[in-house]
Amino acid sequence: MKNVKIFQSMHSKTVLIFMLLVLLVMQIIGVYFVRQLETTLKDNFKTSIQDKVNLLSYYIEEQLTKERSEDSPSLEAELRSLLQGEYPTEDILEVKVIDGQGQSLKILGISDTNNQHLVGQKYTDTRIRRVIATGQPDNQEFIDNDNGNRIWVLSTPITKDGQVIAAIDFVTNIESVYKQMRDINQIFVTGTIIALFVTIMVGILLANAITKPIKDMRKQALALSRGNYSRKVKIYGNDEIGQLAYTFNNLTKKLQEAQSTTESERRKLSSVLSYMTDGVIATDRRGRVILINDIAAKMLDVSRETILATPIVELLDLENDYTFEELISETNHILLDYSTQSTPYILRANFSVIQRETGFVNGLIAVLHDVTEQEKIDMERREFVANVSHELRTPLTTMRSYLEALSDGAWKDEEIAPNFLEVTQTETERMIRLVNDLLKLSKLDSKDYKLSKEWVDLTVFYNKIIDRFEMTKEQNVIFERKLPDKAILLEIDPDKITQVLDNIISNALKYSPKGGKVTFRIKEQEDEVILSVTDQGMGIPKGNVEKIFGRFYRVDKARTRKLGGTGLGLAIAKEMVEAHNGRIWARSIEGKGTTIFFSLPYERYEGDEWN
């Protein structure tokens, strides 16, 4: 799991939220407080100046309306004494008294001692002229270009009997009010910083109290994901988080029990699937493989890791015949034929639907069973029955035809009757040979017979069999013997091996042309002796060489039936050789001839080595 970034963690978010809340509240309070304080301070300042202006206006009005004697001080002297005695002060920078009577305005008095030369001179300020003309006070606030301080100028008319007789121009330093505001703002900022610091400390403690149990639960969740169910979450209180921790611990216990049950069932299922002789495949509701046991993977020759999530219709090579929905509704088994030209391979697939109680399909289970041998046996059985029926029907049909002819009066004909009886006798003997061969095969298949083994000299034994055929052969065929001069001792059943050689040599003679040659060989190997019979007949097509040991198989069926063969000779020979723990095979070149080989187990004796 990725680590949580510092600004994404709940701990940091909690502290940050507390800081922002405090900062927002402080800012709201500060803005309101500063504005109200600024308004109050400015109003107080202006009220104080206005009071001084009113008092000064009263004194100046007295001086302006006062009757003077020759001995009395002049108006300028009185005003200079009044203004310079009280002003300037810290807040009042300068006070001017302007005469309001007459066409032109002149300065009657000024508080600044350095500007006394202006007394008696004309005053051209339009603002004072407007105040005198309208009889209404006027004030303005501006910044002094010399020092950058804020200046507030208040101009007030002085009236007598409703007539404006003069005006007072107060120049005040309102910068002191703003300085107080700056000091108060600084105090407020400092208080805000202290409040934020305290908030951070409190927020950290509170965030720890909230996030610590959550961190413990996160660690527990990580432990659960790794399969560790022994760890428990510490409960810090009985609040909502404490109850959540208690529930989390209870959930861990339930998960441990469920995991234990699931693991037990999984082991059981894994054991069952591993020891099953059938292949099992399970899919999800979309038909994709989610489980396959080793037997199924081996049957289909696939790797379990590579076919997970593969559609089952693709895995079983059913894409062209079925969809997944059709497999769900399939009630009968399906035969999967993976046979090649050389190797038959057939699987039977049975399907079962995984459904909930509501009927919702969760998936599909396919059970695979190898029925290659069963299908092969069924096919051979059907082919065997068909061949036996055919082989018996042919002579029976012939016999019935000739017997019907004899019963219809042909027996009276001295020339035809003997021929018909001869054909009937030949077909009867043919059926007897067929039945005898079938009985031999049946006995060999039952495996309940015993070999009567004895020690024989294979060279002498083979020569005697060849001599018998050489004396009774009818066609002009040359026998060539390539047999060793020494004795080869083997423990065999002479009757069974005699029958094997009889069947092989009979076939060689049947298919050898007149004037052809049949060659007989014996070859010693380390642990076996190989006997072979080679003819110069028509040969066997390359693709059919392995089939000649099958029952009822004939390369040239028409010629074989004409020669009286049953198609069982090499099949009987194969069974008898394998009963001796040997093997039999053939090599053939079409048009040049065929060689039949068979081997018998052989153990060398010291006497053989000495000889």
XYZ file of C-alpha atoms in Angstrom:
611
model
C 0.000 0.000 0.000
C 1.312 3.488 -0.852
C 2.269 5.873 1.931
C -0.135 8.768 2.446
C 1.370 12.154 1.577
C 1.574 14.681 4.389
C -1.081 16.976 2.928
C -3.366 14.025 2.198
C -3.302 12.549 5.685
C -6.269 12.978 7.991
C -3.917 14.178 10.744
C -2.632 17.094 8.656
C -6.096 17.874 7.341
C -7.503 18.074 10.877
C -4.758 20.482 12.045
C -5.083 22.518 8.854
C -8.855 22.767 9.224
C -8.490 24.001 12.803
C -5.915 26.572 11.690
C -8.100 27.791 8.852
C -11.144 28.027 11.136
C -9.254 30.044 13.744
C -7.661 32.225 11.082
C -11.026 32.821 9.434
C -12.681 33.707 12.733
C -9.804 35.988 13.723
C -9.916 37.698 10.356
C -13.651 38.242 10.520
C -13.399 39.597 14.061
C -10.309 41.645 13.170
C -11.870 43.277 10.133
C -15.008 44.201 12.035
C -13.084 45.331 15.114
C -10.501 47.381 13.188
C -13.119 49.107 11.108
C -15.254 49.929 14.095
C -12.219 51.071 16.074
C -10.972 53.183 13.186
C -14.366 54.853 12.844
C -14.597 55.438 16.589
C -11.064 56.877 16.897
C -11.553 59.163 13.927
C -14.943 60.303 15.197
C -13.507 60.992 18.654
C -10.588 62.869 17.160
C -12.863 65.002 14.968
C -15.304 65.601 17.816
C -12.445 66.790 20.025
C -11.215 69.167 17.308
C -14.777 70.377 16.676
C -15.176 71.190 20.369
C -11.967 73.197 20.298
C -13.106 74.921 17.132
C -16.441 75.866 18.748
C -14.719 77.243 21.842
C -12.225 79.180 19.773
C -15.038 80.511 17.558
C -16.768 81.912 20.629
C -13.628 83.776 21.784
C -12.898 85.083 18.315
C -16.486 86.246 17.874
C -16.150 88.256 21.113
C -12.948 89.819 19.902
C -14.424 90.656 16.529
C -17.567 92.281 17.975
C -15.893 93.899 20.945
C -15.787 97.706 21.052
C -12.240 98.923 21.542
C -10.880 102.096 23.078
C -7.705 103.769 22.142
C -5.934 102.211 25.045
C -7.195 98.689 24.266
C -4.886 96.177 22.449
C -5.536 95.804 18.734
C -7.518 92.941 17.250
C -4.362 91.440 15.704
C -2.621 91.541 19.055
C -5.547 89.944 20.824
C -5.835 87.207 18.190
C -2.077 86.577 18.209
C -2.113 86.263 21.950
C -5.135 83.937 21.843
C -3.809 81.704 19.075
C -0.164 81.465 20.090
C -1.089 80.874 23.693
C -3.096 77.735 22.921
C -1.684 76.549 19.616
C 0.014 74.714 18.002
C -0.452 71.442 19.902
C 0.379 67.782 19.125
C -2.861 67.350 17.198
C -3.383 70.934 15.892
C -0.634 72.028 13.565
C -1.898 75.483 12.590
C -4.911 77.777 13.091
C -5.815 80.697 10.839
C -8.494 83.321 11.341
C -9.735 84.854 8.098
C -11.803 88.003 7.887
C -15.142 87.282 6.213
C -16.289 90.900 5.689
C -15.565 92.826 2.577
C -14.855 91.846 -0.950
C -11.415 90.412 -0.339
C -10.354 87.967 2.320
C -7.402 88.645 4.549
C -5.726 86.820 7.367
C -6.517 88.297 10.764
C -4.415 85.920 12.817
C -2.243 82.815 12.580
C -0.906 80.468 15.279
C 2.440 79.684 13.609
C 5.016 82.172 14.842
C 7.094 81.674 11.702
C 4.200 82.816 9.506
C 3.249 86.056 11.299
C 4.240 88.049 8.249
C 1.125 86.648 6.545
C -1.202 88.504 8.911
C -3.072 91.239 7.067
C -2.404 89.702 3.671
C -5.022 88.488 1.279
C -6.130 84.867 1.457
C -7.130 83.327 -1.807
C -8.064 79.783 -0.819
C -11.301 78.968 -2.620
C -12.300 76.467 0.069
C -12.388 79.275 2.725
C -14.150 81.509 0.287
C -16.814 78.788 -0.183
C -17.215 78.343 3.587
C -17.710 82.112 4.083
C -20.071 82.302 1.132
C -22.239 79.350 2.160
C -21.913 79.647 5.906
C -21.345 75.861 6.066
C -18.293 74.200 7.610
C -15.981 72.173 5.396
C -13.339 69.501 6.067
C -10.799 67.659 3.959
C -8.244 64.910 4.551
C -5.076 64.651 2.516
C -1.445 63.571 2.773
C 1.336 66.004 3.453
C 3.865 65.818 0.641
C 6.709 66.854 2.931
C 6.506 64.083 5.496
C 3.773 61.775 4.221
C 1.518 62.275 7.265
C -2.239 62.447 6.968
C -3.647 65.982 7.498
C -7.253 66.809 8.341
C -8.301 70.422 7.664
C -11.490 71.795 9.229
C -12.847 75.181 8.137
C -15.706 76.676 10.214
C -17.561 79.992 9.672
C -18.033 82.525 12.549
C -21.409 84.204 12.432
C -23.036 87.169 14.136
C -26.753 87.700 13.830
C -26.836 85.249 10.960
C -24.032 86.998 9.115
C -20.631 85.357 8.481
C -18.047 87.692 9.892
C -15.012 85.410 9.770
C -13.796 81.844 9.346
C -11.427 79.620 11.265
C -9.149 77.189 9.366
C -7.850 74.307 11.540
C -5.000 72.190 10.183
C -4.807 69.004 12.332
C -2.473 65.995 12.426
C -4.815 62.992 12.146
C -1.808 60.698 11.599
C -1.820 59.967 15.321
C -5.144 58.199 14.885
C -3.702 55.972 12.104
C -0.606 55.315 14.193
C -2.853 54.033 16.943
C -4.613 51.855 14.375
C -1.292 50.439 13.179
C -0.296 49.656 16.737
C -3.625 47.976 17.363
C -3.310 45.978 14.082
C 0.143 44.840 15.119
C -1.228 43.715 18.451
C -4.039 41.920 16.645
C -1.606 40.159 14.252
C 0.539 39.073 17.178
C -2.545 37.763 18.952
C -3.576 35.920 15.784
C -0.156 34.263 15.496
C -0.290 33.211 19.138
C -3.825 31.918 18.635
C -2.718 29.956 15.554
C 0.211 28.439 17.441
C -2.072 27.399 20.275
C -4.549 26.089 17.713
C -1.820 24.013 16.046
C -0.863 22.475 19.384
C -4.457 21.744 20.276
C -5.171 20.524 16.723
C -2.212 18.137 16.827
C -3.379 16.686 20.135
C -6.938 16.393 18.877
C -5.832 14.953 15.520
C -3.688 12.392 17.339
C -6.658 11.411 19.457
C -8.712 10.880 16.273
C -6.124 9.433 13.873
C -4.175 7.156 16.218
C -7.007 4.573 16.454
C -7.521 4.931 12.701
C -3.801 4.272 12.090
C -4.050 1.197 14.295
C -7.024 -0.013 12.258
C -5.072 0.642 9.042
C -2.175 -1.458 10.337
C -4.659 -4.159 11.305
C -6.178 -4.059 7.803
C -2.685 -4.450 6.292
C -2.013 -7.381 8.636
C -5.333 -8.946 7.598
C -4.389 -8.592 3.932
C -1.195 -10.567 4.690
C -3.165 -13.270 6.518
C -2.256 -12.236 10.084
C -5.381 -12.480 12.223
C -3.683 -12.436 15.654
C -3.245 -8.664 15.877
C -5.966 -6.621 17.619
C -6.810 -2.920 17.498
C -6.350 -1.049 20.804
C -9.560 0.550 22.060
C -8.938 4.056 23.501
C -12.463 4.898 24.593
C -16.142 4.182 24.253
C -16.838 6.868 21.689
C -17.699 6.269 18.033
C -14.085 5.500 17.116
C -13.805 3.128 20.084
C -16.955 1.340 18.979
C -15.541 1.180 15.445
C -12.332 -0.404 16.806
C -14.378 -2.930 18.793
C -16.373 -3.782 15.655
C -13.135 -4.073 13.686
C -11.734 -6.582 16.201
C -14.961 -8.549 16.050
C -14.755 -8.506 12.255
C -11.158 -9.807 12.449
C -12.325 -12.713 14.587
C -15.129 -13.528 12.156
C -12.720 -13.282 9.201
C -10.276 -15.618 10.953
C -13.011 -18.187 11.475
C -14.250 -17.781 7.889
C -10.692 -17.994 6.540
C -10.044 -21.133 8.571
C -13.235 -22.724 7.240
C -12.489 -21.608 3.677
C -8.909 -22.870 3.863
C -10.094 -26.218 5.189
C -12.636 -26.512 2.385
C -10.035 -25.378 -0.135
C -7.604 -28.070 1.022
C -10.351 -30.655 0.798
C -11.303 -29.482 -2.686
C -7.650 -29.326 -3.754
C -7.088 -32.846 -2.435
C -10.199 -34.129 -4.220
C -9.229 -32.435 -7.478
C -5.621 -33.666 -7.249
C -6.584 -37.310 -6.719
C -9.437 -37.399 -9.206
C -8.905 -39.513 -12.279
C -11.125 -37.164 -14.274
C -10.260 -33.669 -15.410
C -12.241 -30.797 -13.874
C -12.613 -27.270 -15.268
C -14.603 -24.461 -13.599
C -15.591 -21.144 -15.166
C -17.054 -17.845 -14.030
C -20.420 -16.555 -15.219
C -18.803 -15.228 -18.412
C -17.444 -18.650 -19.337
C -13.803 -17.873 -18.550
C -11.695 -20.555 -16.855
C -11.041 -19.891 -13.153
C -9.968 -23.390 -12.061
C -8.453 -26.423 -13.723
C -6.924 -29.454 -12.049
C -3.682 -31.133 -13.110
C -5.473 -34.030 -14.785
C -7.472 -31.706 -17.054
C -4.357 -29.663 -17.879
C -2.539 -32.886 -18.776
C -5.478 -34.160 -20.845
C -5.631 -30.936 -22.855
C -1.824 -30.542 -22.920
C -1.951 -26.967 -21.594
C -0.308 -25.019 -18.785
C -2.653 -24.125 -15.929
C -1.077 -20.672 -15.540
C -1.532 -19.709 -19.193
C -5.152 -20.767 -19.733
C -6.741 -19.058 -16.724
C -9.292 -16.465 -17.941
C -9.449 -18.235 -21.321
C -13.004 -18.902 -22.612
C -13.889 -22.573 -22.112
C -15.243 -22.917 -25.655
C -11.824 -21.797 -26.899
C -9.975 -24.118 -24.512
C -12.039 -27.148 -25.592
C -11.912 -26.093 -29.275
C -15.713 -25.808 -29.465
C -15.902 -22.270 -30.856
C -17.363 -23.368 -34.181
C -19.966 -25.690 -32.649
C -21.124 -24.192 -29.340
C -21.446 -20.930 -27.458
C -21.107 -20.699 -23.692
C -24.878 -20.251 -23.351
C -25.439 -23.435 -25.376
C -23.032 -25.353 -23.124
C -25.036 -24.208 -20.081
C -28.201 -25.714 -21.556
C -26.428 -28.866 -22.802
C -27.802 -31.920 -20.959
C -25.941 -34.663 -22.826
C -22.233 -35.299 -22.860
C -20.043 -34.052 -25.690
C -17.277 -36.108 -27.292
C -14.093 -34.148 -27.932
C -12.088 -35.799 -30.682
C -8.420 -34.772 -30.597
C -7.239 -37.776 -32.610
C -4.432 -37.539 -35.127
C -3.742 -39.796 -38.082
C -1.405 -41.894 -35.974
C -2.895 -41.620 -32.477
C -6.559 -41.771 -31.459
C -7.501 -39.489 -28.536
C -11.127 -38.917 -27.474
C -12.441 -37.168 -24.340
C -15.990 -37.157 -23.007
C -17.111 -33.839 -21.472
C -20.047 -33.597 -19.053
C -21.251 -30.136 -18.025
C -22.906 -28.990 -14.815
C -24.205 -25.467 -14.142
C -23.302 -23.585 -10.943
C -26.448 -21.734 -9.844
C -27.598 -19.707 -6.870
C -30.908 -20.380 -5.174
C -32.347 -17.485 -7.168
C -31.424 -19.248 -10.399
C -28.590 -16.840 -11.264
C -25.856 -18.695 -13.170
C -22.454 -18.307 -11.496
C -20.518 -20.499 -13.872
C -20.027 -23.918 -15.365
C -18.165 -27.070 -14.357
C -16.851 -29.416 -17.041
C -15.732 -32.951 -16.159
C -13.432 -34.598 -18.703
C -12.979 -38.362 -18.986
C -10.601 -40.121 -21.340
C -12.732 -42.558 -23.353
C -10.159 -43.253 -26.045
C -9.795 -46.929 -25.161
C -13.531 -47.355 -24.658
C -14.307 -45.752 -28.007
C -11.522 -47.739 -29.607
C -12.900 -50.974 -28.142
C -16.420 -50.068 -29.260
C -15.162 -49.266 -32.728
C -13.154 -52.494 -32.902
C -16.128 -54.460 -31.594
C -18.411 -52.986 -34.229
C -15.802 -53.546 -36.915
C -15.182 -57.092 -35.628
C -18.888 -57.973 -35.678
C -19.221 -56.468 -39.138
C -16.188 -58.402 -40.396
C -17.301 -61.707 -38.840
C -20.781 -61.204 -40.264
C -19.341 -60.476 -43.673
C -16.885 -63.375 -43.563
C -19.618 -65.810 -42.551
C -22.242 -64.425 -44.898
C -20.105 -64.913 -47.994
C -19.592 -68.713 -47.681
C -23.119 -69.204 -46.336
C -24.582 -67.339 -49.304
C -22.504 -69.429 -51.675
C -23.480 -72.671 -49.930
C -27.185 -71.737 -49.942
C -27.079 -70.975 -53.655
C -25.418 -74.311 -54.527
C -27.621 -76.306 -52.124
C -30.735 -74.713 -53.588
C -29.497 -75.646 -57.032
C -28.869 -79.231 -55.891
C -32.323 -79.439 -54.267
C -33.886 -78.173 -57.472
C -32.552 -81.220 -59.310
C -28.903 -80.422 -60.079
C -27.860 -83.504 -58.021
C -29.147 -85.652 -60.883
C -26.595 -84.158 -63.248
C -23.473 -86.315 -62.922
C -21.201 -83.566 -64.234
C -22.542 -80.577 -62.238
C -23.383 -82.279 -58.937
C -19.772 -83.187 -57.952
C -18.585 -79.644 -58.654
C -21.406 -78.154 -56.573
C -20.648 -80.528 -53.710
C -16.949 -79.663 -53.899
C -17.704 -75.923 -53.690
C -20.038 -76.529 -50.760
C -17.350 -78.588 -48.983
C -14.702 -75.864 -49.643
C -16.910 -73.121 -48.206
C -17.722 -75.307 -45.198
C -14.015 -75.837 -44.506
C -13.470 -72.110 -44.890
C -16.124 -71.385 -42.241
C -14.588 -74.026 -39.946
C -11.157 -72.347 -40.269
C -12.725 -68.964 -39.540
C -14.512 -70.273 -36.467
C -11.364 -72.015 -35.248
C -9.338 -68.824 -35.684
C -11.984 -66.864 -33.785
C -11.878 -69.423 -30.960
C -8.094 -69.117 -30.840
C -8.303 -65.323 -30.609
C -10.990 -65.542 -27.975
C -8.818 -67.863 -25.929
C -5.810 -65.573 -26.355
C -7.876 -62.526 -25.359
C -9.123 -64.239 -22.204
C -5.495 -64.656 -20.981
C -6.529 -67.852 -19.195
C -4.331 -70.143 -21.295
C -0.896 -71.323 -20.225
C 2.185 -71.698 -22.374
C 3.766 -75.140 -22.417
C 7.368 -73.997 -22.642
C 10.377 -76.205 -23.265
C 13.941 -75.721 -24.378
C 14.456 -76.055 -28.118
C 17.246 -75.463 -30.584
C 15.736 -72.598 -32.585
C 17.882 -73.289 -35.657
C 16.773 -76.921 -35.906
C 13.171 -75.966 -35.033
C 13.026 -73.306 -37.782
C 14.590 -75.632 -40.382
C 11.964 -78.348 -39.736
C 9.092 -75.910 -40.303
C 10.699 -74.642 -43.520
C 11.241 -78.241 -44.692
C 7.566 -79.011 -44.203
C 6.500 -76.071 -46.366
C 9.166 -76.788 -48.962
C 7.884 -80.342 -49.449
C 4.207 -79.358 -49.704
C 4.455 -76.168 -51.792
C 2.529 -76.201 -55.023
C 3.770 -73.118 -56.839
C 7.293 -72.641 -58.093
C 8.800 -70.574 -55.232
C 12.460 -70.627 -54.228
C 13.340 -70.973 -50.524
C 16.514 -69.228 -49.311
C 17.752 -69.964 -45.789
C 20.114 -67.580 -44.043
C 20.227 -69.376 -40.708
C 23.203 -69.738 -38.357
C 25.072 -73.058 -38.173
C 25.282 -73.061 -34.395
C 22.622 -74.032 -31.905
C 20.436 -71.313 -30.362
C 18.634 -72.499 -27.254
C 15.339 -70.807 -26.355
C 12.557 -71.650 -23.910
C 9.337 -71.417 -25.939
C 5.998 -73.094 -26.490
C 6.776 -75.050 -29.697
C 3.122 -75.391 -30.739
C 2.450 -71.642 -30.449
C 5.628 -70.601 -32.270
C 4.948 -73.236 -34.923
C 1.539 -71.648 -35.508
C 3.139 -68.187 -35.669
C 5.614 -69.312 -38.322
C 2.912 -71.245 -40.191
C 0.748 -68.110 -40.458
C 3.667 -65.899 -41.542
C 5.073 -68.388 -44.092
C 1.589 -69.128 -45.468
C 1.058 -65.445 -46.141
C 4.470 -65.174 -47.796
C 3.681 -68.088 -50.089
C 0.189 -66.778 -50.904
C 1.472 -63.424 -52.072
C 4.706 -64.597 -53.748
C 4.631 -64.674 -57.543
C 5.674 -67.775 -59.491
C 9.441 -68.022 -59.586
C 9.696 -65.671 -56.613
C 11.936 -66.161 -53.605
C 11.134 -66.443 -49.885
C 14.058 -65.775 -47.517
C 14.291 -67.042 -43.942
C 16.648 -65.451 -41.388
C 17.641 -65.678 -37.707
C 19.599 -62.825 -36.098
C 21.020 -62.879 -32.572
C 20.889 -59.716 -30.475
C 22.110 -59.018 -26.961
C 18.877 -59.997 -25.257
C 16.653 -61.286 -28.067
C 16.574 -63.404 -31.191
C 14.873 -61.991 -34.304
C 13.267 -64.304 -36.862
C 12.149 -62.956 -40.244
C 10.405 -64.096 -43.416
C 10.854 -62.061 -46.612
C 8.801 -62.468 -49.785
C 8.888 -60.778 -53.186
C 5.153 -60.180 -53.399
C 3.183 -57.069 -54.221
C 4.149 -55.346 -50.967
C 2.057 -53.181 -48.681
C 1.350 -49.445 -49.047
C 3.413 -47.404 -46.586
C 0.443 -46.150 -44.582
C -0.966 -49.666 -44.072
C 2.089 -51.517 -42.771
C 1.089 -51.130 -39.091
C -2.483 -52.279 -39.839
C -1.675 -55.759 -41.126
C -1.658 -57.169 -37.584
C -5.229 -56.052 -37.038
C -8.056 -58.516 -37.142
C -9.652 -59.091 -40.557
C -7.283 -56.613 -42.216
C -6.358 -57.486 -45.817
C -4.305 -55.474 -48.243
C -6.003 -57.092 -51.246
C -9.343 -58.379 -49.989
C -10.464 -59.921 -53.259
C -7.281 -61.958 -53.725
C -7.178 -62.995 -50.047
C -10.701 -64.376 -50.147
C -9.875 -66.171 -53.383
C -6.893 -67.782 -51.662
C -9.028 -68.791 -48.686
C -7.579 -66.460 -46.057
C -9.556 -65.355 -42.994
C -7.623 -62.149 -42.223
C -6.839 -63.397 -38.711
C -3.488 -65.153 -39.218
C -1.181 -62.217 -38.369
C -3.487 -61.101 -35.551
C -3.157 -64.592 -33.983
C 0.625 -64.509 -34.542
C 0.843 -61.107 -32.806
C -1.035 -62.381 -29.734
C 1.156 -65.496 -29.451
C 4.444 -63.597 -29.860
C 3.420 -61.046 -27.222
C 2.452 -63.941 -24.919
C 6.162 -64.923 -25.130
C 7.109 -61.307 -24.176
C 8.275 -60.713 -27.719
C 7.308 -58.254 -30.413
C 6.285 -58.457 -34.070
C 6.553 -55.918 -36.885
C 6.834 -55.553 -40.650
C 8.745 -53.688 -43.317
C 7.497 -53.469 -46.869
C 8.291 -51.800 -50.176
C 5.276 -51.606 -52.425
C 5.867 -53.670 -55.566
C 9.032 -55.358 -54.199
C 7.959 -57.413 -51.222
C 7.386 -57.608 -47.492
C 9.406 -58.807 -44.488
C 7.718 -59.954 -41.270
C 9.916 -59.845 -38.152
C 9.262 -61.169 -34.688
C 11.536 -61.363 -31.664
C 11.784 -63.752 -28.729
C 13.584 -63.130 -25.414
C 17.060 -64.649 -25.352
C 19.595 -65.205 -22.584
C 23.133 -66.165 -23.495
C 24.819 -68.954 -21.573
C 28.520 -69.343 -20.847
C 28.507 -72.472 -22.913
C 27.422 -70.425 -25.904
C 30.303 -68.013 -25.385
C 32.812 -70.902 -25.134
C 31.484 -72.493 -28.260
